[in-house]
Coordinates of C-alpha atoms and ligand atoms in Angstrom, one line a residue:
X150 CA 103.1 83.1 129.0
X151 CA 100.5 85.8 129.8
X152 CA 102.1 89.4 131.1
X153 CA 101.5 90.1 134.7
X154 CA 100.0 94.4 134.7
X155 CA 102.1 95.8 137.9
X156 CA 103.1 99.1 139.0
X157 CA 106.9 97.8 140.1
X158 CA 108.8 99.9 138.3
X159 CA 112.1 97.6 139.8
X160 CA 110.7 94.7 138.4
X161 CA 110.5 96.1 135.1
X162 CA 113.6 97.1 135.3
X163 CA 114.9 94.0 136.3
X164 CA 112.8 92.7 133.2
X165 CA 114.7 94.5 130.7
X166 CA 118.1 94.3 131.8
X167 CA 118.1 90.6 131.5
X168 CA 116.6 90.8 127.9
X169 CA 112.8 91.1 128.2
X170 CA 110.2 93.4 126.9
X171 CA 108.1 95.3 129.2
X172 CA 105.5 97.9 127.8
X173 CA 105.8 101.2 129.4
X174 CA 103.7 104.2 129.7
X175 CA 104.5 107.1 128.0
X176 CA 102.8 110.7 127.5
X177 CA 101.5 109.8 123.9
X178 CA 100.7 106.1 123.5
X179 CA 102.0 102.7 125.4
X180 CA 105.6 101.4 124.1
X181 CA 106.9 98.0 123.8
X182 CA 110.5 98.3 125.0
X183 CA 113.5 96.5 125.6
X184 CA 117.5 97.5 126.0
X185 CA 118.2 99.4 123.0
X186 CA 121.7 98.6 122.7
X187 CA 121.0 94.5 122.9
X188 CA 120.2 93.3 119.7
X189 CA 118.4 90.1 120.8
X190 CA 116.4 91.9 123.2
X191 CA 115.5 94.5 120.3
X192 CA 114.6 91.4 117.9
X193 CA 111.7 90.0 120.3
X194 CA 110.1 93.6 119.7
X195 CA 109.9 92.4 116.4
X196 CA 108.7 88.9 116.5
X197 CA 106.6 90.1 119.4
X198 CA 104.4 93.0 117.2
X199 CA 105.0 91.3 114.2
X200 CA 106.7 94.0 112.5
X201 CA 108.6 94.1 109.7
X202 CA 112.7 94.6 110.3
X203 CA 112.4 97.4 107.7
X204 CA 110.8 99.9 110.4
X205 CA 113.1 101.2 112.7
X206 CA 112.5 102.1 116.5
X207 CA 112.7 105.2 118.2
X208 CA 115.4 105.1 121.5
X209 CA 114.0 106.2 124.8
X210 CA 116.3 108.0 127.2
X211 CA 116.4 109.2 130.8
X212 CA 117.9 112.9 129.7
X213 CA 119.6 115.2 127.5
X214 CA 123.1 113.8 128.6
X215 CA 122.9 110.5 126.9
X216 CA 122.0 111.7 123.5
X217 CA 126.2 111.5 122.9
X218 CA 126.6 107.9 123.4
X219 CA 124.2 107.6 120.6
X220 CA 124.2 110.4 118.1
X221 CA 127.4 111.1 116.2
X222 CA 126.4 114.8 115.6
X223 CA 124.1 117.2 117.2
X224 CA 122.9 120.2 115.1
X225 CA 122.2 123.2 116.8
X226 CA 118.8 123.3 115.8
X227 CA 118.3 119.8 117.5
X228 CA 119.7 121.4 120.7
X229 CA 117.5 123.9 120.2
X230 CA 114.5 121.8 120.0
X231 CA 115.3 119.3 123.0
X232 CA 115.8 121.9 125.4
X233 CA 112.5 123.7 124.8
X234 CA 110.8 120.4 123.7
X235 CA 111.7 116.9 126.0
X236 CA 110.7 116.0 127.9
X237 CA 107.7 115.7 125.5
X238 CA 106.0 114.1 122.6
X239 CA 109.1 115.2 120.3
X240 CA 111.5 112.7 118.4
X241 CA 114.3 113.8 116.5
X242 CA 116.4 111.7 113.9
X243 CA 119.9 112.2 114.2
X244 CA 123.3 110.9 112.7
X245 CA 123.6 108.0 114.4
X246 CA 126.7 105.7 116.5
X247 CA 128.1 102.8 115.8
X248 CA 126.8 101.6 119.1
X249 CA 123.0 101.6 118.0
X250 CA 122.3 98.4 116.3
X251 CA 121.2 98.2 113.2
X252 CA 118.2 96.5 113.5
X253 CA 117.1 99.5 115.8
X254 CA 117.9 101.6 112.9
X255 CA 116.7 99.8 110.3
X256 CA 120.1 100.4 109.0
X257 CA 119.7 103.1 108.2
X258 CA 122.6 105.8 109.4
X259 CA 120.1 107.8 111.4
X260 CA 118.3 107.0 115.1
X261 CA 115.4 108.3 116.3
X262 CA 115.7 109.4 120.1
X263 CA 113.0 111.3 122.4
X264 CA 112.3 112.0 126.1
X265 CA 109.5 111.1 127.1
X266 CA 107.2 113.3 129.4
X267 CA 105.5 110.7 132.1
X268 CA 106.5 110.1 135.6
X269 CA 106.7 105.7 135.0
X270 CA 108.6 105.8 132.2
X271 CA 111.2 108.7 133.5
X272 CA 111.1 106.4 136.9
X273 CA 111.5 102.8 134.7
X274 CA 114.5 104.7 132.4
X275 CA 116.4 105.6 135.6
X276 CA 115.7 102.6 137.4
X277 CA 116.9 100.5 134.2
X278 CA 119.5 102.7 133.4
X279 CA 119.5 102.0 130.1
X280 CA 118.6 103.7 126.6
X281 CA 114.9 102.1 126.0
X282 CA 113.9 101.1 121.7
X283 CA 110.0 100.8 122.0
X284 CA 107.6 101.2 118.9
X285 CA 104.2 101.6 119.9
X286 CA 102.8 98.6 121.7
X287 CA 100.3 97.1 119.4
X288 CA 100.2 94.5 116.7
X289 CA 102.0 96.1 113.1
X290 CA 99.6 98.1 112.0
X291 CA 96.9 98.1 114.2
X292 CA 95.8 101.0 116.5
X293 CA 98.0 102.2 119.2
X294 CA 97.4 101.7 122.7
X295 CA 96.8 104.2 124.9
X296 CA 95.5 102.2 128.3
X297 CA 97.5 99.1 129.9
X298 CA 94.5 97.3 129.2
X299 CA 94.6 97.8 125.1
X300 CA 97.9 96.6 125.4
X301 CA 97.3 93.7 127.4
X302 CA 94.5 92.6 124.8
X303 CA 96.9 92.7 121.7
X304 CA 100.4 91.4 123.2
X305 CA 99.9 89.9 126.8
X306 CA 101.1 86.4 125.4
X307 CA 103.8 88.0 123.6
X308 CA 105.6 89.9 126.2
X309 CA 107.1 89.2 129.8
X310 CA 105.8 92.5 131.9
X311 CA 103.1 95.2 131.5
X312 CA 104.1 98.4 133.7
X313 CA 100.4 100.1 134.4
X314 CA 100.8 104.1 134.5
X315 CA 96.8 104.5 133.9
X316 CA 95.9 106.3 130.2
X317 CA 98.1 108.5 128.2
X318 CA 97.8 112.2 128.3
X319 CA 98.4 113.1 124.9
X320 CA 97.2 110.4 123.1
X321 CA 98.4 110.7 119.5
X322 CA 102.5 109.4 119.1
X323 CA 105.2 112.1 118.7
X324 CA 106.1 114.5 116.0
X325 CA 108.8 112.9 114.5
X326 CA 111.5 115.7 112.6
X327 CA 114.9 114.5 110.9
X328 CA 116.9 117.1 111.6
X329 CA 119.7 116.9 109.1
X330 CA 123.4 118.4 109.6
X331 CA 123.1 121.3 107.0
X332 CA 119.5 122.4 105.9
X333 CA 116.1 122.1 106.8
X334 CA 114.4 120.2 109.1
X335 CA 111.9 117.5 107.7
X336 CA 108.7 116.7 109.4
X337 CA 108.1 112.9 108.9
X338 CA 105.1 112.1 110.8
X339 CA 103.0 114.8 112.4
X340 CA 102.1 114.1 116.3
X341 CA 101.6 115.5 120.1
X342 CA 104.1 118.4 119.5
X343 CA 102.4 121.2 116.5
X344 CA 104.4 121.8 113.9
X345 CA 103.8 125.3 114.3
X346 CA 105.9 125.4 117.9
X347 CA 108.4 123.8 116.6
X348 CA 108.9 126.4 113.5
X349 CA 108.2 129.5 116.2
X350 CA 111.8 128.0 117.5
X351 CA 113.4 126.6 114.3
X352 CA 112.3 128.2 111.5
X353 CA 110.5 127.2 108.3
X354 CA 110.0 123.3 108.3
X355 CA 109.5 121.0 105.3
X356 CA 106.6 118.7 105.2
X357 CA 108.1 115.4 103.8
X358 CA 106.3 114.3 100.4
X359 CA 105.8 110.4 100.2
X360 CA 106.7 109.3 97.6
X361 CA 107.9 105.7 96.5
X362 CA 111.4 106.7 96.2
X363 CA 111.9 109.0 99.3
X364 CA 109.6 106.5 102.1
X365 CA 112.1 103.9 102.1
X366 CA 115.0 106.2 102.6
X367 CA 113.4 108.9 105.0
X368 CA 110.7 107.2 106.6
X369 CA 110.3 103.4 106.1
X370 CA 107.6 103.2 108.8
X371 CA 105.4 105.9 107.3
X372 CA 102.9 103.2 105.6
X373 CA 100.1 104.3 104.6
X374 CA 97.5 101.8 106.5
X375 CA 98.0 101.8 109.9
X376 CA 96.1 102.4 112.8
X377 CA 93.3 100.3 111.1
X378 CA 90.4 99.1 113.2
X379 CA 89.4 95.8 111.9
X380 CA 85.6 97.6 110.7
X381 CA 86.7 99.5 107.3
X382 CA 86.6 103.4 108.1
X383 CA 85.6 106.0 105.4
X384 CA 86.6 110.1 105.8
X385 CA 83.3 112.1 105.0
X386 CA 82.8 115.7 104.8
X387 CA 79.3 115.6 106.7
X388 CA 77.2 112.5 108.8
X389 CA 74.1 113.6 106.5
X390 CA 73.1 111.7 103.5
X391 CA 74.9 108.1 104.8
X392 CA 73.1 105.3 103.4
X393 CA 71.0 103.4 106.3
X394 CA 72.4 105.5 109.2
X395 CA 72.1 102.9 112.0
X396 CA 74.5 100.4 110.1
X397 CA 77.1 103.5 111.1
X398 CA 79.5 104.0 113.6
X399 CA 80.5 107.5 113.5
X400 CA 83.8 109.4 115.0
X401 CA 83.9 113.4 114.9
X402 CA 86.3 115.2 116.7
X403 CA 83.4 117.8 118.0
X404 CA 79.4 117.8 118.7
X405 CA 77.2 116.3 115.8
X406 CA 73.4 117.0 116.1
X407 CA 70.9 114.3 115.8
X408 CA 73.1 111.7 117.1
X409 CA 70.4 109.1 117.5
X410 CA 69.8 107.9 114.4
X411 CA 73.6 106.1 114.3
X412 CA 74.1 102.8 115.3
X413 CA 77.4 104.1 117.3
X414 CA 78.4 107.7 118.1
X415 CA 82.0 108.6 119.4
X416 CA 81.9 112.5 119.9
X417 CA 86.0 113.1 120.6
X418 CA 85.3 116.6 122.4
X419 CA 82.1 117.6 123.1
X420 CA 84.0 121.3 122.9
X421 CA 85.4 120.8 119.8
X422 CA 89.1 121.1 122.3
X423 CA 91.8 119.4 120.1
X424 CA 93.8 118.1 122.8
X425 CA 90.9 116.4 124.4
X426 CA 89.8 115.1 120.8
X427 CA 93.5 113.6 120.4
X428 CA 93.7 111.8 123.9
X429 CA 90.5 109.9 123.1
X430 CA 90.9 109.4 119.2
X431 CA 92.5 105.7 119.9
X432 CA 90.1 104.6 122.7
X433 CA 87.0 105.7 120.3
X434 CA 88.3 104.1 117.2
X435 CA 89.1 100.7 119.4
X436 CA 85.0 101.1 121.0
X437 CA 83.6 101.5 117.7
X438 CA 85.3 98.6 116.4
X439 CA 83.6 96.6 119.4
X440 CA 80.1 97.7 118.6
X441 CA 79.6 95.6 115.5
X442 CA 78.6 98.5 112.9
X443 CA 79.3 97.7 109.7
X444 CA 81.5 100.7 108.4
X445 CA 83.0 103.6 110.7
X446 CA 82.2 107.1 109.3
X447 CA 84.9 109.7 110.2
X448 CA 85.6 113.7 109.6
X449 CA 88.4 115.6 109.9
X450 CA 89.4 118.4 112.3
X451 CA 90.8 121.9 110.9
X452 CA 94.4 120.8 109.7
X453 CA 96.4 122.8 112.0
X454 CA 98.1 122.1 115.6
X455 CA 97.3 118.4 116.6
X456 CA 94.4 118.3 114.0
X457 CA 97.4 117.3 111.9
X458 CA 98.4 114.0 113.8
X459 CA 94.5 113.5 114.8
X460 CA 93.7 113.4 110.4
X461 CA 97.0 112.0 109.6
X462 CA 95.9 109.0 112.0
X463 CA 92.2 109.1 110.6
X464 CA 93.3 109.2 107.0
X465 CA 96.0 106.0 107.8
X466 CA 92.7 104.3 109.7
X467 CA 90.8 105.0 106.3
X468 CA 92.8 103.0 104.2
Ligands
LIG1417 O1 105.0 108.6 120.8 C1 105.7 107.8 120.2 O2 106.6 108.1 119.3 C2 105.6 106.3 120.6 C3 106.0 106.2 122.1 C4 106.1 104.8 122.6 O3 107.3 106.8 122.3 N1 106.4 105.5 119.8 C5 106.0 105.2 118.5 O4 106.8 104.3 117.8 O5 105.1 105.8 117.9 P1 106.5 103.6 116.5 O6 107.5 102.6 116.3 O7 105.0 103.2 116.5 O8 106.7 104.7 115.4 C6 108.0 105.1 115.2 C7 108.3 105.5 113.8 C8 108.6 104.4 112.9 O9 107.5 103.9 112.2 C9 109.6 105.0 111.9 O10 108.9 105.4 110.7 C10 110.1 106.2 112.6 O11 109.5 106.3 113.8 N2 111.5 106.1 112.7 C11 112.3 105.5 113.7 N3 113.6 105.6 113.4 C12 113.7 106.4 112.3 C13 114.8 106.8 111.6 N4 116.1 106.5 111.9 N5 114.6 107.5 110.5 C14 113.3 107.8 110.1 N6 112.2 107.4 110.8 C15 112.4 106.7 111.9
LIG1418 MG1 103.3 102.5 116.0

């Protein structure tokens, strides 16, 4: 089987509601879906990206209206947040139904659930009709796709459709907040929506902790290598001093002088803009890892607004 890349949304849909896996375009990265409430279909995303069954999904939906039929509670502040927020690169954890498998869940007793904010997948959600579980479509623990054609060079034997909706705006995944019934919120992975315009609405916001004890119960997926090119990638604090410069691929999120004496150069924005820097961060890491430099040099961006996803990724690439 190799995946056919089409534009026909109806076809995808047709794809998933007889069971298949189709990867979708979204506003942050590619996903890997299927029908969200079919736990065979749900189980090929798994066998598909070899991930592990410990690391639940998040649940894609057309609108606002659906969130009932799969979250047993809604806390105001989620309300809150998904009106000013979704569509957009925001996934709240919620109580969840009975009705969401447990393998989507990890069973765990929450879901994750978002809107996403891009024309094909809005069209392929209504077209389907159904509530969509897609992880990012890449192999576990490999960098996230944010072109049809990265996805077709990790999966395209693995799945049955690709749906082509050209390369993702945002380019980092969602911010991903457990929003709990009484108390806090709880950021669990930084991403395309700052944390600071999500407290300006809710209030203060706690930054989960990893620990051993907590990841497991809060945030199974939250490994800490992930995003890894296959080249080993270290975090510096300046590109001067390296040993043997041209054995170097180097990734800064703004200009670096003297560029030539690398043997790769990815500048993210050549403005220093953060939004740019986080639509290309995937694409650079993926070219770098083509060039056939020995070790990836990387530094990080101030850690506010989407700096935070753009060094949490870095950091996770760093191993
Ligand atoms: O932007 C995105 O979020 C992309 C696009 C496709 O929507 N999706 C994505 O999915 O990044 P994925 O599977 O690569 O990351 C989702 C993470 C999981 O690793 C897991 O840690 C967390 O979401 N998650 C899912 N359900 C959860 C739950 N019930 N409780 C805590 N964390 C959960
Ligand atoms: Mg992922």
């Amino acid at each position: 089987m190799s995946a056919r890349t089409t534009t026909d949304v109806a076809a995808a849909a047709a794809v998933l509601k007889s069971g298949g896996l189709v990867a979708l375009p979204t506003e942050t990265v590619y996903g890997l879906a299927a029908h969200a409430l079919d736990p065979l279909a749900v189980a090929k995303i798994f066998e598909a990206k070899n991930r592990p069954h410990f690391d639940p999904l998040i649940v894609h939906v057309a609108e606002a209206s659906q969130l009932d039929g799969l979250v047993a509670k809604i806390p105001n502040a989620a309300r809150l947040l998904a009106e000013k927020f979704w569509p957009g690169p925001l996934t709240l954890v919620l109580p969840k139904r009975d009705v969401v498998p447990d393998l989507v869940t990890a069973g765990l007793p929450s879901v994750a659930v978002r809107i996403p904010d891009h024309p094909v997948a809005q069209a392929l959600l209504r077209e389907s009709g159904l509530p969509l579980a897609a992880p990012s479509a890449n192999l576990f623990g490999r960098v996230s796709p944010t072109t049809a054609e990265h996805v077709a060079e990790q999966l395209a034997d693995r799945i049955d459709l690709i749906l082509d909706g050209g390369p993702c705006r945002v380019g980092v995944e969602s911010t991903i907040l457990h929003v709990p019934v009484h108390g806090r919120p709880t950021l669990l992975r930084p991403g395309g929506t700052p944390l600071e315009a999500l407290e300006a609405v809710v209030g203060p916001i706690e930054i989960l902790q990893k620990t051993a004890d907590n990841i497991p119960q809060l945030a199974p997926g939250m490994l800490s290598s992930h995003y890894a090119p296959r080249t080993p990638v270290l975090l510096v604090e300046s590109f001067d001093g390296l040993p043997e410069p041209a054995e170097w691929g180097i990734l800064s999120p703004g200009p670096v002088p003297d560029v030539g004496r690398f043997g790769a150069v990815e500048i993210l924005s050549e403005r220093g803009d953060l939004a740019a820097a986080a639509a290309n961060l995937f694409a650079a890491l993926r070219r770098l890892d083509r060039t056939g430099v020995r070790r990836i040099a990387a530094t990080l961006c101030p850690e506010a607004g989407l700096g935070r996803a753009i060094n949490d990724r870095l950091r996770r690439a760093a191993r």
